Coordinates of C-alpha atoms in Angstrom, one line a residue:
Chain A
X1 CA -183.8 -40.7 -68.6
X2 CA -182.4 -38.3 -71.1
X3 CA -184.5 -36.6 -73.8
X4 CA -186.3 -33.6 -75.1
X5 CA -189.5 -32.4 -73.5
X6 CA -192.0 -30.0 -75.1
X7 CA -194.9 -28.6 -73.3
X8 CA -197.8 -28.5 -73.6
X9 CA -198.8 -31.2 -76.1
X10 CA -201.8 -29.2 -77.3
X11 CA -202.2 -25.5 -77.1
X12 CA -205.0 -23.2 -78.0
X13 CA -204.8 -19.5 -78.4
X14 CA -206.9 -16.7 -79.7
X15 CA -205.9 -14.8 -82.8
X16 CA -203.7 -11.8 -82.0
X17 CA -202.1 -13.3 -78.9
X18 CA -198.5 -14.2 -78.6
X19 CA -197.7 -17.7 -77.3
X20 CA -194.5 -19.3 -76.1
X21 CA -193.7 -23.0 -76.7
X22 CA -191.3 -24.7 -74.3
X23 CA -188.4 -26.9 -75.3
X24 CA -186.0 -28.4 -72.7
X25 CA -183.3 -31.0 -73.2
X26 CA -181.1 -32.9 -70.7
X27 CA -178.9 -34.5 -73.3
X28 CA -176.2 -31.8 -72.9
X29 CA -176.5 -31.1 -76.7
X30 CA -175.0 -27.9 -78.1
X31 CA -177.4 -27.3 -81.0
X32 CA -181.1 -26.9 -80.8
X33 CA -183.7 -26.4 -83.5
X34 CA -187.3 -25.5 -84.1
X35 CA -189.3 -26.9 -87.0
X36 CA -192.8 -26.5 -88.2
X37 CA -194.5 -29.6 -89.6
X38 CA -197.6 -29.2 -91.9
X39 CA -199.2 -32.0 -93.8
X40 CA -197.5 -32.7 -97.1
X41 CA -194.8 -30.0 -96.5
X42 CA -192.3 -32.0 -94.5
X43 CA -190.3 -30.2 -91.8
X44 CA -189.5 -26.5 -92.3
X45 CA -186.8 -24.9 -90.1
X46 CA -187.9 -21.8 -88.1
X47 CA -184.8 -21.0 -86.0
X48 CA -181.7 -22.8 -84.8
X49 CA -179.0 -22.2 -82.2
X50 CA -175.6 -23.7 -82.1
X51 CA -174.4 -22.2 -78.8
X52 CA -175.9 -20.4 -75.9
X53 CA -176.8 -16.7 -76.5
X54 CA -176.6 -17.2 -80.3
X55 CA -179.3 -18.2 -82.8
X56 CA -180.0 -17.9 -86.5
X57 CA -183.0 -17.7 -88.7
X58 CA -184.2 -20.7 -90.6
X59 CA -186.2 -20.7 -93.7
X60 CA -189.5 -19.5 -92.2
X61 CA -188.5 -17.2 -89.3
X62 CA -191.0 -14.4 -90.0
X63 CA -193.5 -14.1 -87.1
X64 CA -191.4 -16.1 -84.7
X65 CA -188.8 -15.3 -82.1
X66 CA -186.5 -17.4 -79.9
X67 CA -184.0 -17.1 -77.1
X68 CA -181.1 -19.3 -75.9
X69 CA -180.2 -18.1 -72.5
X70 CA -179.4 -21.6 -71.2
X71 CA -177.9 -24.6 -73.0
X72 CA -180.8 -26.8 -72.1
X73 CA -183.7 -24.5 -73.1
X74 CA -184.8 -23.0 -76.4
X75 CA -188.3 -21.5 -76.2
X76 CA -190.1 -20.4 -79.3
X77 CA -192.6 -17.5 -79.3
X78 CA -195.2 -17.4 -82.0
X79 CA -196.2 -13.8 -82.4
X80 CA -199.3 -12.2 -83.7
X81 CA -197.3 -11.4 -86.9
X82 CA -197.3 -15.0 -87.9
X83 CA -200.0 -15.2 -90.5
X84 CA -200.8 -18.9 -90.3
X85 CA -199.6 -20.1 -86.9
X86 CA -201.8 -23.3 -86.5
X87 CA -199.4 -26.2 -87.0
X88 CA -197.4 -28.9 -85.3
X89 CA -194.1 -27.6 -83.8
X90 CA -191.1 -29.8 -83.3
X91 CA -188.1 -29.1 -81.2
X92 CA -184.8 -31.0 -81.8
X93 CA -181.3 -31.0 -80.5
X94 CA -177.9 -32.3 -81.8
X95 CA -174.7 -33.2 -80.0
X96 CA -171.8 -31.0 -81.2
X97 CA -171.6 -29.3 -84.6
X98 CA -170.5 -32.2 -86.8
X99 CA -172.7 -32.6 -89.8
X100 CA -173.0 -36.4 -89.4
X101 CA -174.5 -36.2 -85.9
X102 CA -178.2 -36.9 -86.0
X103 CA -180.9 -34.7 -84.5
X104 CA -183.1 -35.9 -81.6
X105 CA -186.7 -34.8 -81.5
X106 CA -189.2 -34.0 -78.9
X107 CA -192.8 -35.1 -79.0
X108 CA -194.1 -31.8 -80.5
X109 CA -196.7 -29.2 -79.6
X110 CA -199.8 -28.9 -81.7
X111 CA -200.8 -25.2 -81.7
X112 CA -204.3 -24.2 -82.8
X113 CA -205.1 -20.5 -83.1
X114 CA -208.8 -19.8 -83.0
Chain B
X1 CA -179.9 -24.4 -103.8
X2 CA -179.6 -27.7 -102.1
X3 CA -182.8 -29.8 -102.1
X4 CA -184.1 -33.3 -101.3
X5 CA -186.7 -35.1 -103.3
X6 CA -188.8 -38.0 -102.2
X7 CA -190.6 -39.4 -105.2
X8 CA -193.4 -41.3 -103.5
X9 CA -195.8 -39.2 -101.3
X10 CA -198.1 -42.0 -100.4
X11 CA -197.4 -45.8 -100.5
X12 CA -199.8 -48.6 -99.7
X13 CA -198.5 -52.1 -99.3
X14 CA -199.7 -55.4 -98.0
X15 CA -197.7 -57.2 -95.3
X16 CA -194.7 -59.1 -96.5
X17 CA -194.4 -56.9 -99.6
X18 CA -191.0 -55.4 -100.3
X19 CA -190.5 -51.7 -99.9
X20 CA -188.3 -49.2 -101.6
X21 CA -188.7 -45.4 -101.0
X22 CA -186.8 -43.1 -103.3
X23 CA -184.7 -40.2 -102.1
X24 CA -182.6 -37.9 -104.3
X25 CA -180.6 -34.8 -103.4
X26 CA -179.0 -32.0 -105.2
X27 CA -175.5 -31.2 -104.1
X28 CA -172.2 -32.2 -105.8
X29 CA -170.0 -32.3 -102.7
X30 CA -169.7 -34.4 -99.6
X31 CA -173.0 -35.2 -98.0
X32 CA -174.4 -36.9 -94.8
X33 CA -177.6 -38.7 -95.4
X34 CA -180.4 -39.6 -93.0
X35 CA -183.7 -41.4 -92.9
X36 CA -186.1 -40.6 -90.1
X37 CA -189.4 -42.3 -89.3
X38 CA -192.4 -40.9 -87.5
X39 CA -194.7 -43.6 -86.2
X40 CA -198.3 -42.5 -85.4
X41 CA -198.3 -40.6 -82.2
X42 CA -194.6 -41.0 -81.6
X43 CA -191.4 -38.9 -81.8
X44 CA -189.6 -38.5 -85.0
X45 CA -186.6 -40.9 -84.7
X46 CA -183.6 -41.9 -86.7
X47 CA -183.8 -45.0 -88.8
X48 CA -180.3 -44.9 -90.3
X49 CA -177.6 -42.6 -91.5
X50 CA -174.7 -42.5 -93.9
X51 CA -171.6 -40.3 -93.7
X52 CA -168.7 -42.4 -95.0
X53 CA -167.6 -45.9 -95.6
X54 CA -169.8 -48.8 -96.8
X55 CA -172.5 -47.2 -99.0
X56 CA -175.0 -49.9 -97.8
X57 CA -176.1 -49.0 -94.4
X58 CA -178.3 -51.0 -92.1
X59 CA -180.7 -49.4 -89.6
X60 CA -183.2 -50.4 -87.0
X61 CA -186.1 -52.8 -87.6
X62 CA -184.6 -54.4 -90.7
X63 CA -184.3 -51.3 -92.8
X64 CA -181.4 -50.5 -95.0
X65 CA -180.4 -47.8 -97.5
X66 CA -177.9 -47.6 -100.3
X67 CA -175.9 -44.4 -101.1
X68 CA -175.3 -44.2 -104.8
X69 CA -173.1 -41.2 -105.4
X70 CA -173.4 -41.2 -109.2
X71 CA -177.2 -41.1 -108.9
X72 CA -177.3 -38.6 -106.0
X73 CA -179.6 -41.2 -104.3
X74 CA -180.2 -42.7 -100.9
X75 CA -183.1 -45.1 -101.3
X76 CA -184.6 -46.8 -98.3
X77 CA -185.4 -50.6 -98.5
X78 CA -187.0 -53.3 -96.5
X79 CA -187.5 -56.8 -97.9
X80 CA -190.7 -57.6 -96.1
X81 CA -192.8 -54.9 -94.4
X82 CA -195.0 -55.4 -91.4
X83 CA -198.2 -53.6 -90.3
X84 CA -196.1 -51.9 -87.6
X85 CA -194.1 -50.2 -90.3
X86 CA -197.0 -47.9 -91.0
X87 CA -195.5 -44.4 -90.6
X88 CA -194.2 -41.3 -92.3
X89 CA -190.6 -41.5 -93.6
X90 CA -188.4 -38.6 -94.2
X91 CA -185.1 -38.4 -96.0
X92 CA -182.7 -35.6 -95.0
X93 CA -179.2 -34.4 -95.9
X94 CA -176.5 -32.1 -94.5
X95 CA -173.6 -31.0 -96.5
X96 CA -170.0 -29.9 -95.7
X97 CA -170.5 -26.7 -97.5
X98 CA -169.4 -23.6 -95.5
X99 CA -171.0 -23.1 -92.2
X100 CA -174.3 -24.8 -93.1
X101 CA -175.3 -26.9 -90.1
X102 CA -178.9 -27.4 -91.2
X103 CA -180.7 -30.5 -92.2
X104 CA -182.4 -30.2 -95.6
X105 CA -185.6 -32.3 -95.5
X106 CA -187.6 -34.1 -98.1
X107 CA -191.4 -33.7 -98.0
X108 CA -191.9 -37.2 -96.6
X109 CA -193.5 -40.4 -97.7
X110 CA -196.6 -41.8 -95.9
X111 CA -196.5 -45.6 -95.8
X112 CA -199.6 -47.6 -95.0
X113 CA -199.2 -51.4 -94.6
X114 CA -202.4 -53.4 -94.7
X115 CA -202.5 -56.5 -92.6

């Protein structure tokens, strides 16, 4: 059963702590993405990766970091430098690099920083 | 800069009413257009997409959208909504400009269908 998994579903952290969100896909997709979803603001792109060992900043990369050491994995670290980290985080992947290929989404992780 | 506008932020309808959600984009070249839906508690999923050919595209669950190039629009329609269509709907676009592989998203429209 192919898909994208994100864990955990809910995550709580104390202010000042770094936290890493997991994203794994078994779709053999080349590109992977991290978005942040806040009420009324749609989806905002944090980072994306088109191939292994390469990634680019999205529109709101400050305070976040990523790695892409394996094709199937694209973890996101929310650092203490992120000023407003409480949000719903979505991971997505896309087959190939053609612009008309759709993105597939994971179930999301809701991060709450206390 | 390229952008996507969804004109209706919140829509409330009764069952069997017709639906049209507006989506406009700002880019003069070739575009690929998508509508995604997020049902309560579920993954964001693709409703339909357009990249070439017939500008009227049909998607899942009876939804359709029409690409009107002269109006830079890709409005989503359904003739008769059901309670189960209650969800958030997002319009998104990619362009063939340069090396841009990113989806540009609208802010979303929250649809509530009353039984």
